[in-house]
């Protein structure tokens, strides 16, 4: 029998580069990334069903009422949610699943799915974080300040996570996350099927020959 896949939750404040890190991980690994639903409008270049599922507020609320989300949260005035059934299906099939979500959402997943692997992406420093949010150029001055202030508070939630990875350099951050995932796969409590298969097939007599 196959082991279940891992639920790898990658989060951190806005501007830490978690999106870039996740993209780089997916380029090199056979992970399955969950596509979130959101009520935010698409940005230039974003693709329906690939970047997000873009929903009207009423559609999103109806999905909440149907219990369709593993978690959802309001982030900067828009709703974001992780579609539940596909994620759980992939894990059951043995695929490792990545969620790239905000901190409120990650903490909700931790309550409902504590066996997940919770990784917090830290910026090298708050000064660097501010530079990165500014350079991105997608924010108005007000929303930039909002994002920066909440990022400053959010850093405190790192203590709720299993791992923290500083994103100083994307390749290094990716290597560290790959190492975390390899180690997590070798945890004895995740290897019940493998250990069972290892012992199976041996005749009782063979033990005492
Ligand atoms: P953006 O609007 O820049 O794409 O994303 C804003 C924030 O929402 C980011 O921190 C991103 O990680 C987070 N986010 C994206 N999808 C989800 C989701 O499904 N659930 C939660 N809780 N946060 C999400």
PDB file of N, CA and C in Angstrom, residues 91-153:
ATOM      1  N   UNK A  91      -3.970  13.884  -1.741  1.00  0.00           N
ATOM      2  CA  UNK A  91      -3.211  13.333  -0.607  1.00  0.00           C
ATOM      3  C   UNK A  91      -3.477  11.833  -0.485  1.00  0.00           C
ATOM      4  N   UNK A  92      -4.752  11.444  -0.615  1.00  0.00           N
ATOM      5  CA  UNK A  92      -5.112  10.021  -0.539  1.00  0.00           C
ATOM      6  C   UNK A  92      -4.398   9.226  -1.622  1.00  0.00           C
ATOM      7  N   UNK A  93      -4.227   9.857  -2.808  1.00  0.00           N
ATOM      8  CA  UNK A  93      -3.544   9.163  -3.925  1.00  0.00           C
ATOM      9  C   UNK A  93      -2.036   9.104  -3.739  1.00  0.00           C
ATOM     10  N   UNK A  94      -1.541   9.721  -2.670  1.00  0.00           N
ATOM     11  CA  UNK A  94      -0.102   9.666  -2.407  1.00  0.00           C
ATOM     12  C   UNK A  94       0.671  10.843  -2.980  1.00  0.00           C
ATOM     13  N   UNK A  95      -0.040  11.834  -3.519  1.00  0.00           N
ATOM     14  CA  UNK A  95       0.666  13.018  -4.058  1.00  0.00           C
ATOM     15  C   UNK A  95       0.970  13.982  -2.917  1.00  0.00           C
ATOM     16  N   UNK A  96       2.147  14.608  -2.976  1.00  0.00           N
ATOM     17  CA  UNK A  96       2.466  15.668  -2.031  1.00  0.00           C
ATOM     18  C   UNK A  96       1.853  16.960  -2.552  1.00  0.00           C
ATOM     19  N   UNK A  97       1.097  17.611  -1.687  1.00  0.00           N
ATOM     20  CA  UNK A  97       0.326  18.788  -2.096  1.00  0.00           C
ATOM     21  C   UNK A  97       0.910  20.044  -1.443  1.00  0.00           C
ATOM     22  N   UNK A  98       1.034  21.099  -2.237  1.00  0.00           N
ATOM     23  CA  UNK A  98       1.509  22.374  -1.688  1.00  0.00           C
ATOM     24  C   UNK A  98       0.349  23.356  -1.622  1.00  0.00           C
ATOM     25  N   UNK A  99       0.211  24.012  -0.487  1.00  0.00           N
ATOM     26  CA  UNK A  99      -0.715  25.143  -0.379  1.00  0.00           C
ATOM     27  C   UNK A  99       0.123  26.376  -0.149  1.00  0.00           C
ATOM     28  N   UNK A 100      -0.079  27.389  -0.993  1.00  0.00           N
ATOM     29  CA  UNK A 100       0.616  28.658  -0.761  1.00  0.00           C
ATOM     30  C   UNK A 100      -0.453  29.645  -0.305  1.00  0.00           C
ATOM     31  N   UNK A 101      -0.551  29.817   1.013  1.00  0.00           N
ATOM     32  CA  UNK A 101      -1.678  30.589   1.559  1.00  0.00           C
ATOM     33  C   UNK A 101      -1.202  31.549   2.641  1.00  0.00           C
ATOM     34  N   UNK A 102      -2.095  32.438   3.065  1.00  0.00           N
ATOM     35  CA  UNK A 102      -1.698  33.415   4.076  1.00  0.00           C
ATOM     36  C   UNK A 102      -1.675  32.762   5.469  1.00  0.00           C
ATOM     37  N   UNK A 103      -1.271  33.554   6.462  1.00  0.00           N
ATOM     38  CA  UNK A 103      -1.035  32.977   7.786  1.00  0.00           C
ATOM     39  C   UNK A 103      -2.332  32.564   8.489  1.00  0.00           C
ATOM     40  N   UNK A 104      -3.374  33.400   8.390  1.00  0.00           N
ATOM     41  CA  UNK A 104      -4.662  33.025   9.013  1.00  0.00           C
ATOM     42  C   UNK A 104      -5.123  31.668   8.479  1.00  0.00           C
ATOM     43  N   UNK A 105      -5.017  31.504   7.158  1.00  0.00           N
ATOM     44  CA  UNK A 105      -5.454  30.263   6.513  1.00  0.00           C
ATOM     45  C   UNK A 105      -4.602  29.083   6.976  1.00  0.00           C
ATOM     46  N   UNK A 106      -3.292  29.306   7.065  1.00  0.00           N
ATOM     47  CA  UNK A 106      -2.385  28.222   7.468  1.00  0.00           C
ATOM     48  C   UNK A 106      -2.728  27.747   8.885  1.00  0.00           C
ATOM     49  N   UNK A 107      -3.058  28.691   9.764  1.00  0.00           N
ATOM     50  CA  UNK A 107      -3.366  28.300  11.142  1.00  0.00           C
ATOM     51  C   UNK A 107      -4.685  27.524  11.205  1.00  0.00           C
ATOM     52  N   UNK A 108      -5.625  27.868  10.318  1.00  0.00           N
ATOM     53  CA  UNK A 108      -6.882  27.101  10.267  1.00  0.00           C
ATOM     54  C   UNK A 108      -6.606  25.677   9.775  1.00  0.00           C
ATOM     55  N   UNK A 109      -5.743  25.561   8.752  1.00  0.00           N
ATOM     56  CA  UNK A 109      -5.410  24.217   8.250  1.00  0.00           C
ATOM     57  C   UNK A 109      -4.744  23.417   9.372  1.00  0.00           C
ATOM     58  N   UNK A 110      -3.903  24.098  10.155  1.00  0.00           N
ATOM     59  CA  UNK A 110      -3.191  23.380  11.235  1.00  0.00           C
ATOM     60  C   UNK A 110      -4.183  22.820  12.255  1.00  0.00           C
ATOM     61  N   UNK A 111      -5.248  23.581  12.535  1.00  0.00           N
ATOM     62  CA  UNK A 111      -6.274  23.083  13.476  1.00  0.00           C
ATOM     63  C   UNK A 111      -6.970  21.846  12.923  1.00  0.00           C
ATOM     64  N   UNK A 112      -7.264  21.879  11.607  1.00  0.00           N
ATOM     65  CA  UNK A 112      -8.050  20.789  11.007  1.00  0.00           C
ATOM     66  C   UNK A 112      -7.197  19.639  10.499  1.00  0.00           C
ATOM     67  N   UNK A 113      -5.925  19.908  10.238  1.00  0.00           N
ATOM     68  CA  UNK A 113      -5.061  18.899   9.613  1.00  0.00           C
ATOM     69  C   UNK A 113      -3.652  19.031  10.220  1.00  0.00           C
ATOM     70  N   UNK A 114      -3.530  18.677  11.519  1.00  0.00           N
ATOM     71  CA  UNK A 114      -2.254  18.923  12.214  1.00  0.00           C
ATOM     72  C   UNK A 114      -1.076  18.131  11.648  1.00  0.00           C
ATOM     73  N   UNK A 115      -1.371  17.051  10.896  1.00  0.00           N
ATOM     74  CA  UNK A 115      -0.263  16.257  10.336  1.00  0.00           C
ATOM     75  C   UNK A 115       0.381  16.929   9.121  1.00  0.00           C
ATOM     76  N   UNK A 116      -0.124  18.098   8.725  1.00  0.00           N
ATOM     77  CA  UNK A 116       0.504  18.867   7.642  1.00  0.00           C
ATOM     78  C   UNK A 116       1.900  19.338   8.039  1.00  0.00           C
ATOM     79  N   UNK A 117       2.651  19.797   7.044  1.00  0.00           N
ATOM     80  CA  UNK A 117       4.001  20.325   7.292  1.00  0.00           C
ATOM     81  C   UNK A 117       3.913  21.834   7.078  1.00  0.00           C
ATOM     82  N   UNK A 118       4.158  22.581   8.150  1.00  0.00           N
ATOM     83  CA  UNK A 118       3.896  24.028   8.107  1.00  0.00           C
ATOM     84  C   UNK A 118       5.218  24.793   8.039  1.00  0.00           C
ATOM     85  N   UNK A 119       5.421  25.453   6.902  1.00  0.00           N
ATOM     86  CA  UNK A 119       6.702  26.127   6.647  1.00  0.00           C
ATOM     87  C   UNK A 119       6.460  27.632   6.513  1.00  0.00           C
ATOM     88  N   UNK A 120       7.192  28.392   7.299  1.00  0.00           N
ATOM     89  CA  UNK A 120       7.047  29.856   7.298  1.00  0.00           C
ATOM     90  C   UNK A 120       8.218  30.455   6.523  1.00  0.00           C
ATOM     91  N   UNK A 121       7.910  31.259   5.520  1.00  0.00           N
ATOM     92  CA  UNK A 121       8.984  31.917   4.760  1.00  0.00           C
ATOM     93  C   UNK A 121       9.257  33.278   5.395  1.00  0.00           C
ATOM     94  N   UNK A 122      10.493  33.448   5.835  1.00  0.00           N
ATOM     95  CA  UNK A 122      10.910  34.711   6.462  1.00  0.00           C
ATOM     96  C   UNK A 122      11.674  35.565   5.459  1.00  0.00           C
ATOM     97  N   UNK A 123      11.501  36.886   5.511  1.00  0.00           N
ATOM     98  CA  UNK A 123      12.364  37.739   4.679  1.00  0.00           C
ATOM     99  C   UNK A 123      13.728  37.851   5.369  1.00  0.00           C
ATOM    100  N   UNK A 124      14.780  38.209   4.629  1.00  0.00           N
ATOM    101  CA  UNK A 124      16.092  38.371   5.286  1.00  0.00           C
ATOM    102  C   UNK A 124      16.028  39.449   6.370  1.00  0.00           C
ATOM    103  N   UNK A 125      15.204  40.480   6.162  1.00  0.00           N
ATOM    104  CA  UNK A 125      15.031  41.538   7.166  1.00  0.00           C
ATOM    105  C   UNK A 125      13.762  42.312   6.814  1.00  0.00           C
ATOM    106  N   UNK A 126      13.276  43.100   7.763  1.00  0.00           N
ATOM    107  CA  UNK A 126      12.071  43.894   7.484  1.00  0.00           C
ATOM    108  C   UNK A 126      12.364  44.989   6.457  1.00  0.00           C
ATOM    109  N   UNK A 127      13.593  45.496   6.479  1.00  0.00           N
ATOM    110  CA  UNK A 127      13.968  46.540   5.506  1.00  0.00           C
ATOM    111  C   UNK A 127      13.886  45.958   4.094  1.00  0.00           C
ATOM    112  N   UNK A 128      14.427  44.765   3.937  1.00  0.00           N
ATOM    113  CA  UNK A 128      14.400  44.089   2.638  1.00  0.00           C
ATOM    114  C   UNK A 128      12.954  43.790   2.216  1.00  0.00           C
ATOM    115  N   UNK A 129      12.129  43.419   3.196  1.00  0.00           N
ATOM    116  CA  UNK A 129      10.725  43.123   2.888  1.00  0.00           C
ATOM    117  C   UNK A 129      10.039  44.375   2.325  1.00  0.00           C
ATOM    118  N   UNK A 130      10.304  45.509   2.959  1.00  0.00           N
ATOM    119  CA  UNK A 130       9.674  46.756   2.498  1.00  0.00           C
ATOM    120  C   UNK A 130      10.139  47.080   1.068  1.00  0.00           C
ATOM    121  N   UNK A 131      11.421  46.900   0.824  1.00  0.00           N
ATOM    122  CA  UNK A 131      11.946  47.133  -0.535  1.00  0.00           C
ATOM    123  C   UNK A 131      11.237  46.256  -1.555  1.00  0.00           C
ATOM    124  N   UNK A 132      11.049  44.981  -1.178  1.00  0.00           N
ATOM    125  CA  UNK A 132      10.443  44.040  -2.138  1.00  0.00           C
ATOM    126  C   UNK A 132       8.999  44.420  -2.437  1.00  0.00           C
ATOM    127  N   UNK A 133       8.231  44.790  -1.397  1.00  0.00           N
ATOM    128  CA  UNK A 133       6.818  45.138  -1.643  1.00  0.00           C
ATOM    129  C   UNK A 133       6.753  46.401  -2.510  1.00  0.00           C
ATOM    130  N   UNK A 134       7.646  47.354  -2.244  1.00  0.00           N
ATOM    131  CA  UNK A 134       7.658  48.610  -3.004  1.00  0.00           C
ATOM    132  C   UNK A 134       7.994  48.343  -4.465  1.00  0.00           C
ATOM    133  N   UNK A 135       9.022  47.508  -4.675  1.00  0.00           N
ATOM    134  CA  UNK A 135       9.508  47.245  -6.044  1.00  0.00           C
ATOM    135  C   UNK A 135       8.472  46.550  -6.898  1.00  0.00           C
ATOM    136  N   UNK A 136       7.600  45.742  -6.242  1.00  0.00           N
ATOM    137  CA  UNK A 136       6.628  44.960  -6.991  1.00  0.00           C
ATOM    138  C   UNK A 136       5.718  45.869  -7.816  1.00  0.00           C
ATOM    139  N   UNK A 137       5.458  47.080  -7.290  1.00  0.00           N
ATOM    140  CA  UNK A 137       4.730  48.088  -8.063  1.00  0.00           C
ATOM    141  C   UNK A 137       3.269  47.791  -8.313  1.00  0.00           C
ATOM    142  N   UNK A 138       2.733  46.727  -7.645  1.00  0.00           N
ATOM    143  CA  UNK A 138       1.319  46.403  -7.890  1.00  0.00           C
ATOM    144  C   UNK A 138       0.419  47.093  -6.861  1.00  0.00           C
ATOM    145  N   UNK A 139       1.017  47.758  -5.863  1.00  0.00           N
ATOM    146  CA  UNK A 139       0.223  48.302  -4.758  1.00  0.00           C
ATOM    147  C   UNK A 139       0.147  49.827  -4.812  1.00  0.00           C
ATOM    148  N   UNK A 140      -0.965  50.364  -4.304  1.00  0.00           N
ATOM    149  CA  UNK A 140      -1.056  51.807  -4.096  1.00  0.00           C
ATOM    150  C   UNK A 140      -0.267  52.112  -2.814  1.00  0.00           C
ATOM    151  N   UNK A 141       0.125  53.386  -2.562  1.00  0.00           N
ATOM    152  CA  UNK A 141       0.891  53.677  -1.336  1.00  0.00           C
ATOM    153  C   UNK A 141       0.162  53.220  -0.073  1.00  0.00           C
ATOM    154  N   UNK A 142      -1.193  53.348  -0.060  1.00  0.00           N
ATOM    155  CA  UNK A 142      -1.943  52.943   1.149  1.00  0.00           C
ATOM    156  C   UNK A 142      -1.876  51.425   1.333  1.00  0.00           C
ATOM    157  N   UNK A 143      -2.127  50.688   0.234  1.00  0.00           N
ATOM    158  CA  UNK A 143      -2.155  49.232   0.390  1.00  0.00           C
ATOM    159  C   UNK A 143      -0.746  48.708   0.672  1.00  0.00           C
ATOM    160  N   UNK A 144       0.258  49.431   0.186  1.00  0.00           N
ATOM    161  CA  UNK A 144       1.647  49.051   0.486  1.00  0.00           C
ATOM    162  C   UNK A 144       1.892  49.151   1.996  1.00  0.00           C
ATOM    163  N   UNK A 145       1.430  50.257   2.592  1.00  0.00           N
ATOM    164  CA  UNK A 145       1.631  50.473   4.031  1.00  0.00           C
ATOM    165  C   UNK A 145       0.858  49.431   4.836  1.00  0.00           C
ATOM    166  N   UNK A 146      -0.388  49.120   4.368  1.00  0.00           N
ATOM    167  CA  UNK A 146      -1.200  48.099   5.057  1.00  0.00           C
ATOM    168  C   UNK A 146      -0.471  46.762   5.034  1.00  0.00           C
ATOM    169  N   UNK A 147       0.030  46.398   3.855  1.00  0.00           N
ATOM    170  CA  UNK A 147       0.712  45.100   3.727  1.00  0.00           C
ATOM    171  C   UNK A 147       1.956  45.054   4.612  1.00  0.00           C
ATOM    172  N   UNK A 148       2.688  46.177   4.645  1.00  0.00           N
ATOM    173  CA  UNK A 148       3.928  46.188   5.412  1.00  0.00           C
ATOM    174  C   UNK A 148       3.640  46.087   6.914  1.00  0.00           C
ATOM    175  N   UNK A 149       2.633  46.850   7.369  1.00  0.00           N
ATOM    176  CA  UNK A 149       2.306  46.821   8.806  1.00  0.00           C
ATOM    177  C   UNK A 149       1.829  45.434   9.218  1.00  0.00           C
ATOM    178  N   UNK A 150       0.960  44.821   8.387  1.00  0.00           N
ATOM    179  CA  UNK A 150       0.489  43.495   8.814  1.00  0.00           C
ATOM    180  C   UNK A 150       1.622  42.476   8.707  1.00  0.00           C
ATOM    181  N   UNK A 151       2.522  42.648   7.737  1.00  0.00           N
ATOM    182  CA  UNK A 151       3.670  41.735   7.644  1.00  0.00           C
ATOM    183  C   UNK A 151       4.490  41.793   8.945  1.00  0.00           C
ATOM    184  N   UNK A 152       4.653  42.982   9.468  1.00  0.00           N
ATOM    185  CA  UNK A 152       5.465  43.169  10.678  1.00  0.00           C
ATOM    186  C   UNK A 152       4.842  42.398  11.849  1.00  0.00           C
ATOM    187  N   UNK A 153       3.505  42.485  11.960  1.00  0.00           N
ATOM    188  CA  UNK A 153       2.814  41.762  13.054  1.00  0.00           C
ATOM    189  C   UNK A 153       2.850  40.253  12.801  1.00  0.00           C
TER     190      UNK A 153
END
